[in-house]
mmCIF file of C-alpha atoms in Angstrom:
data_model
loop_
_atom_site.group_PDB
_atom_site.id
_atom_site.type_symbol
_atom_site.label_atom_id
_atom_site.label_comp_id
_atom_site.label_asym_id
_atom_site.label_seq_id
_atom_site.Cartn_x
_atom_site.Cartn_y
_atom_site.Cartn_z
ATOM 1 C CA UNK A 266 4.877 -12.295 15.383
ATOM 2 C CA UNK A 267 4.101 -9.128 13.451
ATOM 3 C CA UNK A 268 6.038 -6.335 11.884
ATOM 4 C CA UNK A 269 6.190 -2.669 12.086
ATOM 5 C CA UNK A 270 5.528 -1.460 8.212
ATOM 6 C CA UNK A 271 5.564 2.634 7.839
ATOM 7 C CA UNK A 272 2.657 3.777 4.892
ATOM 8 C CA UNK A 273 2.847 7.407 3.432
ATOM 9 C CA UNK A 274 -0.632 8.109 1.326
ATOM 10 C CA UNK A 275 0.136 11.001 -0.521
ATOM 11 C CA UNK A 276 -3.003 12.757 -2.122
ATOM 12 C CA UNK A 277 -4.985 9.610 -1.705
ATOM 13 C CA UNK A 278 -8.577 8.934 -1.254
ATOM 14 C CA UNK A 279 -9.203 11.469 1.470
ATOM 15 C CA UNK A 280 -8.029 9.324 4.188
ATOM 16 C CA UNK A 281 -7.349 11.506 6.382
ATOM 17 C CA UNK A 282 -4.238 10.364 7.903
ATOM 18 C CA UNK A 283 -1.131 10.888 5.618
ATOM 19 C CA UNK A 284 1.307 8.615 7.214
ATOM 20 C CA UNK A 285 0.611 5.296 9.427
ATOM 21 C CA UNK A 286 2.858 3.625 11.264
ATOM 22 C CA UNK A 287 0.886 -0.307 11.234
ATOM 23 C CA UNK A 288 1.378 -3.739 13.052
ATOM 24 C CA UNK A 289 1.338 -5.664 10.393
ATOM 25 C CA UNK A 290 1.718 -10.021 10.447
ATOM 26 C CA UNK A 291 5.115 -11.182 9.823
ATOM 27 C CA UNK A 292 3.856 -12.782 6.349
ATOM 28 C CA UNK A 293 2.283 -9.273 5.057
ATOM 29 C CA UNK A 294 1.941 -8.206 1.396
ATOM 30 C CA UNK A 295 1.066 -5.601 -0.367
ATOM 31 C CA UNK A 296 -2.005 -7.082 -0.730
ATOM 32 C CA UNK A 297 -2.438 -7.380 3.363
ATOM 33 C CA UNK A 298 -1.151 -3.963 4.351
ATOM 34 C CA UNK A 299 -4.512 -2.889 1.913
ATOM 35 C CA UNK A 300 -6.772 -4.849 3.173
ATOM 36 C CA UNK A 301 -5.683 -3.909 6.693
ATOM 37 C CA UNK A 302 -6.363 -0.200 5.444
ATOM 38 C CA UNK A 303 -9.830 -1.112 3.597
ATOM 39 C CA UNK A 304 -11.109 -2.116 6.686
ATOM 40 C CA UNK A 305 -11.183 1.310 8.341
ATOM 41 C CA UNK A 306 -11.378 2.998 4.909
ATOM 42 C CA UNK A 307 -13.815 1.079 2.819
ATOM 43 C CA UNK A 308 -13.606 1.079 -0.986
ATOM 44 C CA UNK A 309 -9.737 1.257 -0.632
ATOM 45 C CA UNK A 310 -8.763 -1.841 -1.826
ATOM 46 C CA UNK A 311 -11.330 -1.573 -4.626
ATOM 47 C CA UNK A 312 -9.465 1.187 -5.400
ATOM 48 C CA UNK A 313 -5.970 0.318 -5.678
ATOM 49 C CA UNK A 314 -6.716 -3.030 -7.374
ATOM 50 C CA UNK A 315 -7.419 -3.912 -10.790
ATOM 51 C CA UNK A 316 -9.785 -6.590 -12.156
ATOM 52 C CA UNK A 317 -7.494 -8.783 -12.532
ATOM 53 C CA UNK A 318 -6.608 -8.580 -8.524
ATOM 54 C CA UNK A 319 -3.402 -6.403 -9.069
ATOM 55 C CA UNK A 320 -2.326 -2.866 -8.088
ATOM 56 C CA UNK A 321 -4.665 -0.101 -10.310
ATOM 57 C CA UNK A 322 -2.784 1.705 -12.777
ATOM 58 C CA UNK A 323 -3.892 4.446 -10.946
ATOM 59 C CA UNK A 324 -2.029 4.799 -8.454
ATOM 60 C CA UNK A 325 1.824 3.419 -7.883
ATOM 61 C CA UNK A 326 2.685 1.581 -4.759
ATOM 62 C CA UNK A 327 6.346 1.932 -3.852
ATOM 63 C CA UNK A 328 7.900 -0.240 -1.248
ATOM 64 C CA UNK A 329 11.317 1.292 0.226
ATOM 65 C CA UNK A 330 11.534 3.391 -3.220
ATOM 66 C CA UNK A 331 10.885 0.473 -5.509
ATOM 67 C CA UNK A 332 7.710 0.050 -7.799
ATOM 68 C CA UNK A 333 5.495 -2.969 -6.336
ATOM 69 C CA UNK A 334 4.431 -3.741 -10.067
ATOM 70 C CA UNK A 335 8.068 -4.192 -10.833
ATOM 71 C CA UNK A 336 9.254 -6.349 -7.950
ATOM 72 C CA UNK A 337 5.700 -8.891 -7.229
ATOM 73 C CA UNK A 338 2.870 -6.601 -7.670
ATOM 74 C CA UNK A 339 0.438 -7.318 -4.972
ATOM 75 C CA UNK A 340 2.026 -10.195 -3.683
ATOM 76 C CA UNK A 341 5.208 -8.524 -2.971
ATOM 77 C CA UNK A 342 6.582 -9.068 0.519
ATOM 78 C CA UNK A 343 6.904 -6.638 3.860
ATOM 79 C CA UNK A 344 9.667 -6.831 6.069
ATOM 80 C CA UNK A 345 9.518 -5.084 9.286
ATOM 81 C CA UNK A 346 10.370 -1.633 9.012
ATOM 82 C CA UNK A 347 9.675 -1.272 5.274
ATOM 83 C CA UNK A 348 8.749 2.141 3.408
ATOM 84 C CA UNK A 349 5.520 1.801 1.480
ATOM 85 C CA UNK A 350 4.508 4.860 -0.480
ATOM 86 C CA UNK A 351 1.408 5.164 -2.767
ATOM 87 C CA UNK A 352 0.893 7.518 -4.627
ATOM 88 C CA UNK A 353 -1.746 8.788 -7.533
ATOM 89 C CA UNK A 354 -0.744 8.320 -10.906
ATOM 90 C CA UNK A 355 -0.439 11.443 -12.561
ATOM 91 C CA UNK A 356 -0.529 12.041 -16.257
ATOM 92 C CA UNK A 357 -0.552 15.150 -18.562
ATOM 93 C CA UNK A 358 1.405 17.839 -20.149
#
């Protein structure tokens, strides 16, 4: 069985496409709904991910308005019709 998860890319990694609508399986992660992407957009897992295999500091993953790092980082959990958001981090004055 698999899931309908909605991804907005704001500003990110000139994909193209802002906002996806994806079948995703019914045990996705953050960590699967990037691969999935990666493998029509290569280098964008590398991106998002850390060396340590979590989300980049540079950019902020939201799922349904909440901060991936906060709830399970990569590992957090998709449930069909979930939000997911990411985002650049921006920094300055």
């Amino acid at each position: 069985m698999n899931i309908d998860v909605r991804l907005n890319l704001l500003g990110v990694l000139r994909i193209k496409q802002s906002e996806l609508a994806l079948d995703t399986p019914a045990d996705a992660t953050v960590a699967t709904l990037i691969g999935l992407i990666d493998q029509h957009n290569p280098g964008f897992a590398a991106a998002l991910s850390n060396a340590d295999g979590g989300l980049s500091p540079q950019f902020v993953v939201f799922v349904n308005g909440r901060n991936a790092v906060q709830l399970d980082d990569m590992k957090t959990r998709l449930n069909a019709g979930d939000v997911v958001n990411v985002i650049p981090a921006i920094a300055g004055g």
